[in-house]
Coordinates of C-alpha atoms in Angstrom, one line a residue:
Chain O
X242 CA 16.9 145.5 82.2
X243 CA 20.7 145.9 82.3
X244 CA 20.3 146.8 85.9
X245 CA 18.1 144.1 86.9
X246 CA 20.9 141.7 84.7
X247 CA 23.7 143.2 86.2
X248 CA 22.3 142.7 89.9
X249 CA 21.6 139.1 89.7
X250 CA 24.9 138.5 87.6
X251 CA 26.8 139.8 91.0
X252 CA 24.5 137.8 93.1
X253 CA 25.3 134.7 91.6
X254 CA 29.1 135.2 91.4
X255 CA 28.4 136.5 95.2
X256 CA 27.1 133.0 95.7
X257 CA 30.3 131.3 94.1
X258 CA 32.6 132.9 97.5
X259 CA 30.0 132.2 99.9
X260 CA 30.3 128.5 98.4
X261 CA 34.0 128.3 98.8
X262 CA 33.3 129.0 101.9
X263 CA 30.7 126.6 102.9
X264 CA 32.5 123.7 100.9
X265 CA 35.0 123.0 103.5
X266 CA 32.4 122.9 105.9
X267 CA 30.2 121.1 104.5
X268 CA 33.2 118.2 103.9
X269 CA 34.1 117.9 107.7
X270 CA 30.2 117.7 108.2
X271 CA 29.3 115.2 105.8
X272 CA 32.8 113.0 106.5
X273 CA 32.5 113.2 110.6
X274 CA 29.8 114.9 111.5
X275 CA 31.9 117.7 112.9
X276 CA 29.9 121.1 113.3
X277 CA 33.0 123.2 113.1
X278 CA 32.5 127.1 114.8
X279 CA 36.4 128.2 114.0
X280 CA 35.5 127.5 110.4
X281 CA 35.1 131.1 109.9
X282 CA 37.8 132.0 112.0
X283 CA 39.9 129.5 109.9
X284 CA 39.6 131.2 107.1
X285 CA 40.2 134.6 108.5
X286 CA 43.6 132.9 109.8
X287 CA 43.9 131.6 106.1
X288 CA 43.8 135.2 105.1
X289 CA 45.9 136.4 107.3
X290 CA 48.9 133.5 106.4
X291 CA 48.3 134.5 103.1
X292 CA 48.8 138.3 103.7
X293 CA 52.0 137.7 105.7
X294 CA 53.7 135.1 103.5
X295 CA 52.6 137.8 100.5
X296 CA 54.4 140.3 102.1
X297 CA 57.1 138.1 103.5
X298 CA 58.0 136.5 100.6
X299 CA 57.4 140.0 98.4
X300 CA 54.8 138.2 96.0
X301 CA 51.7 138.4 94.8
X302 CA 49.0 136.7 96.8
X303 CA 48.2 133.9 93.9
X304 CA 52.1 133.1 94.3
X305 CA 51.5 133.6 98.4
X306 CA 48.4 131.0 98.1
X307 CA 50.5 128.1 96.5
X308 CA 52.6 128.4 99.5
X309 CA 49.5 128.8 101.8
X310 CA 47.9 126.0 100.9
X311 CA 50.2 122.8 102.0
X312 CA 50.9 125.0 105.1
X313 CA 47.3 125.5 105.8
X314 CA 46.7 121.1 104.8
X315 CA 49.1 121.0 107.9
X316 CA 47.5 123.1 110.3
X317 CA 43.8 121.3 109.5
X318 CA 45.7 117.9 109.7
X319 CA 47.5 118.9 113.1
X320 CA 44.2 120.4 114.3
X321 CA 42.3 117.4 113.6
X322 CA 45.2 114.8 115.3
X323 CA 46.0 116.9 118.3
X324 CA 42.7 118.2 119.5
X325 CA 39.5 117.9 117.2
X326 CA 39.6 113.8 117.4
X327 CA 39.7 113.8 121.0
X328 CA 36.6 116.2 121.1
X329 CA 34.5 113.5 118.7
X330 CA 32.7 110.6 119.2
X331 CA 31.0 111.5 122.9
X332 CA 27.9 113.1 121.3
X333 CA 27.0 116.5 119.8
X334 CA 28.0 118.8 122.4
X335 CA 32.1 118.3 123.1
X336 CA 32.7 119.0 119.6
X337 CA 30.8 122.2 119.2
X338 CA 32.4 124.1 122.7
X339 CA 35.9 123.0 121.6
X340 CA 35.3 124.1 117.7
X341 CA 33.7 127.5 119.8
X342 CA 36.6 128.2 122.0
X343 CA 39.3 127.5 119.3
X344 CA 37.1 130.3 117.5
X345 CA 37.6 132.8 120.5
X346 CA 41.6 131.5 120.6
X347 CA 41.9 132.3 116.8
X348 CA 40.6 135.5 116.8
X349 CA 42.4 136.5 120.0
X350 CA 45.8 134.9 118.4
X351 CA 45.3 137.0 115.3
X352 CA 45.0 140.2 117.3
X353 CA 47.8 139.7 119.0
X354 CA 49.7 139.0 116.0
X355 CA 48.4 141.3 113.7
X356 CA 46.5 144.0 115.6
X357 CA 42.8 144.9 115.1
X358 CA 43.2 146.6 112.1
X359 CA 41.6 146.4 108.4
X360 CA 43.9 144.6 106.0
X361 CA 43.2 143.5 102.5
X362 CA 45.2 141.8 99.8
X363 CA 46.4 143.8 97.6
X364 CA 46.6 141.8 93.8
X365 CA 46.9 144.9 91.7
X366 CA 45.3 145.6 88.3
X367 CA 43.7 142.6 88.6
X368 CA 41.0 143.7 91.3
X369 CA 39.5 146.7 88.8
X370 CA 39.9 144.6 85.4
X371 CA 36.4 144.0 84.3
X372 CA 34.8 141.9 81.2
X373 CA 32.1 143.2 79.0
X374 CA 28.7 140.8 78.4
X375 CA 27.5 142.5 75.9
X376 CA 24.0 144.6 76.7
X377 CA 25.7 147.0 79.1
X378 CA 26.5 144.3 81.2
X379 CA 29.8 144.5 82.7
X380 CA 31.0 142.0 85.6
X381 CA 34.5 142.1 87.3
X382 CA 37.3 139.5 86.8
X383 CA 37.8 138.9 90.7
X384 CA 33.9 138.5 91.3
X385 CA 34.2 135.7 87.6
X386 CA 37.7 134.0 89.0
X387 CA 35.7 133.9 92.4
X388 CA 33.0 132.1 90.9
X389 CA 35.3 129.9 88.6
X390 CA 37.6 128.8 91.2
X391 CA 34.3 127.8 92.8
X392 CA 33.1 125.9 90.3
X393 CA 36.8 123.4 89.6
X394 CA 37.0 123.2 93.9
X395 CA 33.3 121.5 94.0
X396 CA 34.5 119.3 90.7
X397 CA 37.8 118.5 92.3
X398 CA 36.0 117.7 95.4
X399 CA 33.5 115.5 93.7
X400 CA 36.6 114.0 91.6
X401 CA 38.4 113.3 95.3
X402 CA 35.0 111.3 96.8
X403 CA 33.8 109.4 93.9
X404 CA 37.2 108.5 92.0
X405 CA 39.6 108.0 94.5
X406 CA 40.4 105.6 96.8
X407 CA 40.6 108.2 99.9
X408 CA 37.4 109.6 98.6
X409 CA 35.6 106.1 99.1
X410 CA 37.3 106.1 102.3
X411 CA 35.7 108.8 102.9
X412 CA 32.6 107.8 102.2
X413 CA 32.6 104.5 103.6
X414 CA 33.7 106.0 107.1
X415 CA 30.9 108.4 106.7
X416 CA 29.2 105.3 106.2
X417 CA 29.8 103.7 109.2
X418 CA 32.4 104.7 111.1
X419 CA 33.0 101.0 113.1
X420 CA 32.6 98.9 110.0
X421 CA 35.1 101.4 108.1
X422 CA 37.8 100.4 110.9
X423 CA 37.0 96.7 110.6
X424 CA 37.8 97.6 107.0
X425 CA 41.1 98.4 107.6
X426 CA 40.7 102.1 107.9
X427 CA 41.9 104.0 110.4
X428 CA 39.4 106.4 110.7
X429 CA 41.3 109.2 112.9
X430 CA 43.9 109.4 109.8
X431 CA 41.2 109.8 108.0
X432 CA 39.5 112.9 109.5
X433 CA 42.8 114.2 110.1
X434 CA 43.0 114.5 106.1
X435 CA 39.8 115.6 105.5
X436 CA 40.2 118.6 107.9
X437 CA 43.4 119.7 105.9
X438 CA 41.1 119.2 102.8
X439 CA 38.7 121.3 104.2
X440 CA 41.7 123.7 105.1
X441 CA 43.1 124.0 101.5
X442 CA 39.5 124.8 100.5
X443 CA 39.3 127.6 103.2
X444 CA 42.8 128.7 102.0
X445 CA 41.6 129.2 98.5
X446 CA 38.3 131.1 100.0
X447 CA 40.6 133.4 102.5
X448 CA 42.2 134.6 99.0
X449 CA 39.3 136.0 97.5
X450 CA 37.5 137.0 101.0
X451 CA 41.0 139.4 101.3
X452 CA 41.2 140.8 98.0
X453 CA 37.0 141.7 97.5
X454 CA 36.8 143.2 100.9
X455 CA 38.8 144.4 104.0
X456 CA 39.6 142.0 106.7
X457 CA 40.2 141.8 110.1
X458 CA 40.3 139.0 113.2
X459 CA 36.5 139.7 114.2
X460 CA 35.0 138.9 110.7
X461 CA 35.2 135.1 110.9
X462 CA 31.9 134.4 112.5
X463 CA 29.9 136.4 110.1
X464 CA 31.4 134.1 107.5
X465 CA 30.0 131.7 109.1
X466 CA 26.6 131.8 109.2
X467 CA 26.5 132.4 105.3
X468 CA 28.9 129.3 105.4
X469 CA 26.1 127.2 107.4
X470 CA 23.0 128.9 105.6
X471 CA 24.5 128.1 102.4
X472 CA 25.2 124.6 103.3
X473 CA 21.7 123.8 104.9
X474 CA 19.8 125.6 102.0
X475 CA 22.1 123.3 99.5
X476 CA 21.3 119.8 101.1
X477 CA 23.9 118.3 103.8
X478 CA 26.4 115.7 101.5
X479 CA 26.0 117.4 98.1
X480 CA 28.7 120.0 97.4
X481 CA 26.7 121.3 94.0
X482 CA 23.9 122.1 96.6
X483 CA 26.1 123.6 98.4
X484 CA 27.3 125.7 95.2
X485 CA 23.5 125.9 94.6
X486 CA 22.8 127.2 98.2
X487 CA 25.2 130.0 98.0
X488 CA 24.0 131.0 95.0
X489 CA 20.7 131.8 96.6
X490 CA 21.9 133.4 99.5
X491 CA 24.1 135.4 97.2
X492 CA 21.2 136.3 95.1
X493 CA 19.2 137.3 97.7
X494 CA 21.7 139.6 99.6
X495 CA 22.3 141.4 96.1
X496 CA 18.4 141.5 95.5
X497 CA 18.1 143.0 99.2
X498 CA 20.6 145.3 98.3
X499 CA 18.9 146.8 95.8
X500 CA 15.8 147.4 97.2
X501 CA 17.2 148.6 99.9
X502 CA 21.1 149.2 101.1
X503 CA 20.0 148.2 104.5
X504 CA 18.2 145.0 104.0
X505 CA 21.3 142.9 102.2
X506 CA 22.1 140.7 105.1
X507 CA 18.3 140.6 106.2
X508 CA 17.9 139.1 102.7
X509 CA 20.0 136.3 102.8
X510 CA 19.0 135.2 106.1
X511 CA 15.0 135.4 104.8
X512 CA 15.5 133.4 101.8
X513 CA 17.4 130.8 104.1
X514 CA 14.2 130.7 106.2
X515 CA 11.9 130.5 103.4
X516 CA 13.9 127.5 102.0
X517 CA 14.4 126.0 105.8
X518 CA 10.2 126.0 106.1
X519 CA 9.6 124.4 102.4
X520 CA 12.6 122.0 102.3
X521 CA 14.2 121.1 106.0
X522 CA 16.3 118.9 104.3
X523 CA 17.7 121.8 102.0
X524 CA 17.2 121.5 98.3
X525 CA 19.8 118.7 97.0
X526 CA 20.0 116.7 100.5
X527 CA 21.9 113.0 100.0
X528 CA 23.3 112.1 103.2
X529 CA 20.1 110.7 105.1
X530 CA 21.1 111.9 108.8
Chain F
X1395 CA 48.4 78.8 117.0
X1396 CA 46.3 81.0 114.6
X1397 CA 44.4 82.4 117.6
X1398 CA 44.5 82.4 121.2
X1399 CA 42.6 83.8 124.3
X1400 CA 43.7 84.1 127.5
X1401 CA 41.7 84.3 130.5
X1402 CA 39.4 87.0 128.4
X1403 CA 37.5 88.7 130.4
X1404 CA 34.8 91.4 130.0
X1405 CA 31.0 93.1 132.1
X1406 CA 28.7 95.5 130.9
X1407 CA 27.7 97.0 134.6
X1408 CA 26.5 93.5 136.2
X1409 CA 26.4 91.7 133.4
X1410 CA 29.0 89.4 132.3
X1411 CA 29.5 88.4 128.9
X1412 CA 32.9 87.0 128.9
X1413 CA 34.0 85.1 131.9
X1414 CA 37.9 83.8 131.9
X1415 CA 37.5 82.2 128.8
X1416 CA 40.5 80.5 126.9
X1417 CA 40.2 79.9 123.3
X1418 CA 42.8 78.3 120.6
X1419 CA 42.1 77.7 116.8
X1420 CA 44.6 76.4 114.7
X1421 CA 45.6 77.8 111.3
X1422 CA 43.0 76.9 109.1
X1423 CA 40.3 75.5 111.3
X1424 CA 36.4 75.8 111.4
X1425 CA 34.7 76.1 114.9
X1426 CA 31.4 76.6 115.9
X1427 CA 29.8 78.5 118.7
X1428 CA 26.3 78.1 120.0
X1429 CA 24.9 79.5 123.0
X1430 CA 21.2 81.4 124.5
X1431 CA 20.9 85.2 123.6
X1432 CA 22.6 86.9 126.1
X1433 CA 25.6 83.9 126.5
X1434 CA 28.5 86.6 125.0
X1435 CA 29.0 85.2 121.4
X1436 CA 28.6 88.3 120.0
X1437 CA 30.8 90.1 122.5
X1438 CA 33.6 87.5 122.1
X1439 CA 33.8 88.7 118.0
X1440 CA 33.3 92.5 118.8
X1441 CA 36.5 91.2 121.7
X1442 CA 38.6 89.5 118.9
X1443 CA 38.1 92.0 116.1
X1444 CA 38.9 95.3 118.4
X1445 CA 35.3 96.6 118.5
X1446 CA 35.5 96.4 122.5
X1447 CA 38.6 96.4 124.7
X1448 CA 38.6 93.2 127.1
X1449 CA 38.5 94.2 131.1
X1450 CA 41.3 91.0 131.5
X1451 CA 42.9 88.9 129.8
X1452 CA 45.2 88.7 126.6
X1453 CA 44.2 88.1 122.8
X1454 CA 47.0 86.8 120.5
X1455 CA 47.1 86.1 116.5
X1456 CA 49.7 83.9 115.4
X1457 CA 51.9 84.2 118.7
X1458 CA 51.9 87.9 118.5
X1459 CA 49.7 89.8 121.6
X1460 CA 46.8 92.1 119.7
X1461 CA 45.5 92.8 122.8
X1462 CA 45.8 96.4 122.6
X1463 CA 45.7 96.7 119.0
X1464 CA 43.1 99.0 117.1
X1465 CA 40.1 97.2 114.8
X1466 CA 41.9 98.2 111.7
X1467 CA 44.9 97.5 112.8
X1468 CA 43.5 93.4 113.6
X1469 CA 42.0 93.9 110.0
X1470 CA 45.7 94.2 108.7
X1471 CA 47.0 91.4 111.0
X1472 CA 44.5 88.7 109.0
X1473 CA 41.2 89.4 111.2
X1474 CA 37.9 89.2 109.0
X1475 CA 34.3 89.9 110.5
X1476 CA 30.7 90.2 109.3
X1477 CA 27.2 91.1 111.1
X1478 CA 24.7 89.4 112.0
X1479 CA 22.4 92.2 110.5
X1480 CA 24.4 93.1 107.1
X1481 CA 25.7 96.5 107.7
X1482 CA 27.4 97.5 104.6
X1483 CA 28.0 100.7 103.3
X1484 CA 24.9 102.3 102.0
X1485 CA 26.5 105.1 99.6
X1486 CA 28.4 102.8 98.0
X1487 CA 27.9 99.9 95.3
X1488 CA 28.8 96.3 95.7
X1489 CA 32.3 96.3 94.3
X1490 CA 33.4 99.6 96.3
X1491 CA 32.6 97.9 99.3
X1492 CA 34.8 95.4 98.8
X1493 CA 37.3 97.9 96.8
X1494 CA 37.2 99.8 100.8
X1495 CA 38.4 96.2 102.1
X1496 CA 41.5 95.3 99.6
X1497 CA 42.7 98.4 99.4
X1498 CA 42.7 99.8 102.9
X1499 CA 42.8 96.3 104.6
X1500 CA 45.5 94.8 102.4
X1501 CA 47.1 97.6 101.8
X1502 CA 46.6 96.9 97.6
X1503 CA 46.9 99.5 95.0
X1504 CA 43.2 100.0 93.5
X1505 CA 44.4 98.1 89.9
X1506 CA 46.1 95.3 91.8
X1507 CA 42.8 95.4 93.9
X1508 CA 40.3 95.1 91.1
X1509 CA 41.0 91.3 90.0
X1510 CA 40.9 90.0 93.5
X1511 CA 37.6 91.6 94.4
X1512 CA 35.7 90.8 90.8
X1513 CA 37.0 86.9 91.8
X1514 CA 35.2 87.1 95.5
X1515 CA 32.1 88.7 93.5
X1516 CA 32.2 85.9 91.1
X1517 CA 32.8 83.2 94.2
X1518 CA 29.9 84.3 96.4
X1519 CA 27.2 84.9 93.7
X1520 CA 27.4 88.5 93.5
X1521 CA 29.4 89.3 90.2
X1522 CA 26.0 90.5 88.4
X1523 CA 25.0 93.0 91.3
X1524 CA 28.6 94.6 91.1
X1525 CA 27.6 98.0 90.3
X1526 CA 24.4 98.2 91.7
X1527 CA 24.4 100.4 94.9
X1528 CA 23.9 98.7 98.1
X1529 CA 20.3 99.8 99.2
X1530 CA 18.7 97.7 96.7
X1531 CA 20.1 94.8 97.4
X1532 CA 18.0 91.7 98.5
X1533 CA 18.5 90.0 102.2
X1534 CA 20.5 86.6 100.7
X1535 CA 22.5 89.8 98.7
X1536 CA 23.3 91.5 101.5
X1537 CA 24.2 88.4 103.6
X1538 CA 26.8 87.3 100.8
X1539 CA 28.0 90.8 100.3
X1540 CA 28.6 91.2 104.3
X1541 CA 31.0 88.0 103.7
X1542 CA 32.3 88.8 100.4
X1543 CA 33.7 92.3 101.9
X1544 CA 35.2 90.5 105.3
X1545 CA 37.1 88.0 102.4
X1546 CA 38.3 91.2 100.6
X1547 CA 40.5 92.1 103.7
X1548 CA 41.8 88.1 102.6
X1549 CA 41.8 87.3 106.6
X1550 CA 43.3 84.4 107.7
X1551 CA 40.5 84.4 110.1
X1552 CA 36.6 84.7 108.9
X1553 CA 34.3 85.4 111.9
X1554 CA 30.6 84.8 111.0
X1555 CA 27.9 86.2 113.0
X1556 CA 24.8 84.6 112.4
X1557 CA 25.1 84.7 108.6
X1558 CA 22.2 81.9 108.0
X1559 CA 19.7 83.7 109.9
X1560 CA 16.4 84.7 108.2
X1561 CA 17.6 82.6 104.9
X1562 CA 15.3 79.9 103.1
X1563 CA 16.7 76.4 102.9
X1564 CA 17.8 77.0 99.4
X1565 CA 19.5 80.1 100.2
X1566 CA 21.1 78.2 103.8
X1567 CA 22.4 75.8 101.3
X1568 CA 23.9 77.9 99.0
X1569 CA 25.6 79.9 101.5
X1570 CA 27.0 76.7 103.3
X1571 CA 28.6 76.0 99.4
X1572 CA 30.4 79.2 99.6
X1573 CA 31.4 79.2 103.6
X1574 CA 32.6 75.3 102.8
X1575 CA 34.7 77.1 99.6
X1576 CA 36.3 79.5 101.6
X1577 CA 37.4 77.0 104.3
X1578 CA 38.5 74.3 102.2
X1579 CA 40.9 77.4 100.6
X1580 CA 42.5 77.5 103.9
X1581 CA 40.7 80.4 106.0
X1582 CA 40.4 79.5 109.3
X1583 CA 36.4 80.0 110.2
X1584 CA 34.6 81.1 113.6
X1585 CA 30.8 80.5 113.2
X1586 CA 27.9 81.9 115.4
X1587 CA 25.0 79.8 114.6
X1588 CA 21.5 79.5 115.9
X1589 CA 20.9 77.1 113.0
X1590 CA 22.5 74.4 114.2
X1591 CA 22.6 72.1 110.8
X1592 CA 24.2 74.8 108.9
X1593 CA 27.1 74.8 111.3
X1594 CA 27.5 71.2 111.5
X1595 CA 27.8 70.7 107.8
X1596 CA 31.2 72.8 108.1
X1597 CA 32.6 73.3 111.7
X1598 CA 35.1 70.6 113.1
X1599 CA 34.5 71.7 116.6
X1600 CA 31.9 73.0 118.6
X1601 CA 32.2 75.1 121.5
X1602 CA 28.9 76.2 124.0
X1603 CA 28.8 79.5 125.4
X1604 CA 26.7 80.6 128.4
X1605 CA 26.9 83.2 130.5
X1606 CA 30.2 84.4 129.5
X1607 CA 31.2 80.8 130.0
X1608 CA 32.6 78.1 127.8
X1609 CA 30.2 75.0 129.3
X1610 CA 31.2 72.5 126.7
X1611 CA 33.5 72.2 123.8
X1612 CA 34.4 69.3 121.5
X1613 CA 33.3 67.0 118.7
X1614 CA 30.5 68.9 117.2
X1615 CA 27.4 66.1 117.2
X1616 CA 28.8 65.2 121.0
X1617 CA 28.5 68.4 122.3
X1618 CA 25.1 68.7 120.7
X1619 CA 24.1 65.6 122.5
X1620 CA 25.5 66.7 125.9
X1621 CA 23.9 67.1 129.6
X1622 CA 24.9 71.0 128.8
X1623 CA 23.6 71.5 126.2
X1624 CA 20.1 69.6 126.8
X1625 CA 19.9 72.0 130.0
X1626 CA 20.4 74.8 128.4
X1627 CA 18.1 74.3 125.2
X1628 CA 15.8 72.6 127.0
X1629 CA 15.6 73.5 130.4
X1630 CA 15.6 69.7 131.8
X1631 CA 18.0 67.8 133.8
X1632 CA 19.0 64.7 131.8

C-alpha cells in the first residue's frame, strides 16, 4: 500500500513541474493565440540565466531566481515587441516557423555559450531534505516546493486575469482583439506583457527543472510536448486544468514507471491520447475557440 | 471643427467604398447618414475610428491630422464607436466591459473609473444587468451595452452603426431617449440608419452615401425628399 501511496504521491507532485511549465504556455495561447515552439527552449535559457547569475553572483539559485525573473520579464517583453508581434495576425502558420526557428537559435546560442554539457543547480541540503506522511510515506521537499510554487503561480495568475485591470485587458483582447483597440488598448503592449508574464512563469519552472534533474541546451523540446499535452488534457483558457492536466500526465508517467522503467514516457503520452479521444476539448476547456 | 475629412479615399480590389469624400461636423453635432448596402457607411466608421487605413486622403479631430494614428490611439483622442451586430466581450460581465473602456480609454484609475461607468449603466437601462456576464444578455441589452461601452471611452464623438436595427418600436423609442440624452450632454453623434424615423427624431443633418459617394447632404426631411434620394430608394426618375 505504502508503495502504491508513495508512487502516486510523486506522480502528482510530478504533475505540479510539468504544470509550471505548461502555465506560461498556456497564457500566451489563451491571450494571443500564439502556439509558441521556443517555449521549451525558453525555459532551458531560463535555467541556464539562472545557473550563470548563481554562480556569477556566488548565490544560491532561490537568491539567483529573484534576479532572474525581471531579467527574464524583459527578454519575453523584448521578444514579443521586436519579433513575435510582427509574426501574428497573418494566420496560423508565420507564428509557428518563427517560434520554431528561435527554438533552433536558442539551443544553438546556449551551446555556444555554455557547451553541450550536463549542468544542474546545485541548492544544497535542500535537494535530499525529505518530509515524513506518516504510513511509511516519505516525499521530498523539492518534489512538495515544486508542487507548492505550482499551486500560488496558477492563483496568482488567476488573481492577475480576474482582479486586475491588465488581467481584464487581457481578457478582453482575447476577446476580440479589434474591439479591445477601439477600447483604448493597445493590443501589441499588451502581448508584449503577457509574454514576459509567461517568461517569469518559465523562470520559476527553469528553477526546479535545474535542481530535480540535469540539464543541457537540447532538453527544451522534450519539455515541451509535456508542456502542450498538459495544457490540451487541462482545457485551453483554464490554468487549474492546466494544473489538473499535468497532474495526469505526471501520474501517468510515474504509474508507467512502475510497471515498467521503460514505459514512463509512453505513459504520459497514452493517457494524453485517451483523454484527447474522450474530451477533444480537454477536461476544464473555457475559451470556446 | 470636431472632425474633418479630406478627399478620403479607399477600394477593396474594384470596389470603391469611399470616393474623395469631404466631411466636417462641428463640436457637438448630430448627423445622419443613409445610403444602399454596399454605399461605404460602414467603411467610412471603420476609416474614422482606425479599423482601416484610407488609400488617400487626410482624417483630422479637432485640427490635429489622425490620419496615421492607431484605433486606440483615436479611442484616446475622443473617438467612440459601436457595431452594428453588438460585439462585446463575451468573457466578461456588463460593468467590466465598460470598466475595459474608462480605464484603458481614459486612462482612469479602476476606483476613479467605477462611478462613471455605474452612472452610464444607470443612463442606458443596464444598471440591473451589471454583473451578469455578457452571453446572456438580450438583443435591446446588447444594443444598449454596445453604446454604453463606446460612452465609457467619454468620446467627444459617438459613431453609431445601425444601433435601431432588429428593435421593436418600444425598444426604437427607448433607445432614441437615451441617443437624444447623450447628444443633448454635448457628444457630437454620427448615425448610420436604415430606419429612417429613428434618425430624424435626433440628427440635424443628413448626408446620402452611394457608391463611395456623398450624393446629397443637408436639411434632414429635404434630403429625404430629394431627386437622389427617390432614385436611389426607389429606382425611378422623378
Amino acid at each position: 500500500m505504502a508503495g502504491l501511496a508513495d508512487t502516486i504521491i510523486q506522480g502528482v507532485l510530478l504533475g505540479g513541474l510539468y504544470a509550471l511549465f505548461a502555465a506560461g504556455l498556456s497564457l500566451t495561447f489563451g491571450i494571443m493565440r500564439l502556439v509558441n515552439l521556443a517555449h521549451g527552449d525558453l525555459i532551458v535559457l531560463a535555467a541556464f540565466a539562472i545557473l550563470a547569475l548563481a554562480s556569477w553572483l556566488a548565490v544560491d539559485p532561490f537568491l539567483a531566481l529573484l534576479v532572474a525573473l525581471p531579467l527574464m520579464f524583459g527578454v519575453g517583453f523584448g521578444l514579443q515587441h521586436v519579433l513575435l508581434n510582427r509574426a501574428l495576425g497573418h494566420g496560423i502558420l508565420p507564428p509557428l516557423l518563427v517560434t520554431f526557428g528561435l527554438s533552433i537559435i536558442i539551443q544553438n546560442g546556449l551551446m555556444q555559450g555554455f557547451t553541450a554539457d550536463s549542468q544542474r543547480l546545485q541548492a544544497g541540503a535542500i535537494e535530499t531534505a525529505s518530509v515524513s506522511l506518516g504510513g511509511g510515506v516519505t516525499v521530498g521537499l523539492m518534489p512538495l516546493a515544486t508542487f507548492g510554487s505550482a499551486i500560488v503561480v496558477i492563483l496568482g495568475l488567476n488573481f492577475l486575469f480576474y482582479k486586475t485591470p491588465l488581467g481584464r485587458a487581457f481578457r478582453a483582447t482575447s476577446d476580440d482583439l479589434e474591439i479591445a483597440e477601439l477600447m483604448g488598448i493597445d493590443h501589441r503592449r499588451i502581448f508584449s506583457i503577457a509574454m514576459g508574464v509567461a517568461m517569469i512563469v518559465a523562470t520559476v519552472a527553469a528553477l526546479y527543472l535545474g535542481m530535480r534533474a540535469n540539464f543541457d541546451p537540447t532538453i527544451g523540446p522534450a519539455r515541451l510536448l509535456y508542456a502542450f499535452e498538459a495544457v490540451i488534457v487541462g482545457g485551453l483558457g483554464s490554468f487549474w486544468g492546466t494544473l489538473a492536466g499535468g497532474v495526469i500526465i505526471g501520474l501517468a508517467q510515474t504509474i508507467g514507471a512502475e510497471l515498467n522503467p521503460e514505459w514512463q514516457i509512453l505513459a504520459g503520452h497514452l493517457a494524453f491520447l485517451v483523454v484527447l479521444v474522450l474530451r477533444p476539448r480537454g477536461l476544464f476547456p473555457r475559451a470556446l475557440d | 471643427m470636431l472632425l474633418e475629412l479630406k478627399g478620403l479615399c479607399k477600394s477593396f480590389g474594384s470596389v470603391v467604398a469611399a470616393d474623395d469624400l469631404n466631411l466636417a461636423l462641428a463640436p457637438g453635432e448630430a448627423l445622419g447618414i443613409i445610403g444602399p448596402n454596399g454605399a461605404g457607411k460602414t467603411t467610412l466608421f471603420n476609416l474614422i475610428a482606425g479599423s482601416l487605413a484610407p488609400d488617400r486622403g487626410e482624417i483630422r479631430l479637432n485640427d490635429r491630422d489622425i490620419t496615421t494614428a492607431s484605433a486606440h490611439q483615436r479611442c484616446k483622442f475622443g473617438i467612440g464607436r459601436s457595431y452594428q451586430v453588438p460585439q462585446p466581450f463575451e468573457s466578461l460581465t456588463v460593468f467590466e466591459n465598460l470598466l475595459v473602456g474608462a480605464v484603458h480609454g481614459r486612462g482612469l484609475a479602476e476606483r476613479d473609473a467605477a462611478a462613471p461607468c455605474a452612472d452610464i449603466l444607470l443612463r442606458t437601462g443596464l444598471i440591473a444587468r451589471a454583473d451578469t456576464p455578457v452571453r446572456s444578455l438580450t438583443l435591446l441589452e446588447r444594443k444598449r451595452l454596445e453604446m454604453a461601452r463606446a460612452l465609457a471611452t467619454k468620446p467627444q464623438l459617438l459613431l453609431l452603426d445601425e444601433i435601431a436595427g432588429g428593435l421593436t418600436e418600444a425598444e426604437c423609442g427607448a433607445l432614441i431617449e437615451t441617443i437624444r440624452d447623450v447628444h443633448a450632454a454635448g457628444t457630437a453623434i454620427v448615425w448610420i440608419e436604415h430606419i429612417v424615423h429613428a434618425l430624424l427624431a435626433v440628427v440635424g443633418r443628413l448626408i446620402v452615401l452611394d457608391f463611395g459617394r456623398k450624393v446629397a447632404e443637408g436639411e434632414p426631411h429635404r434630403v429625404m425628399a430629394s431627386t437622389e434620394v427617390r432614385q436611389i430608394y426607389i429606382g425611378i426618375e422623378a
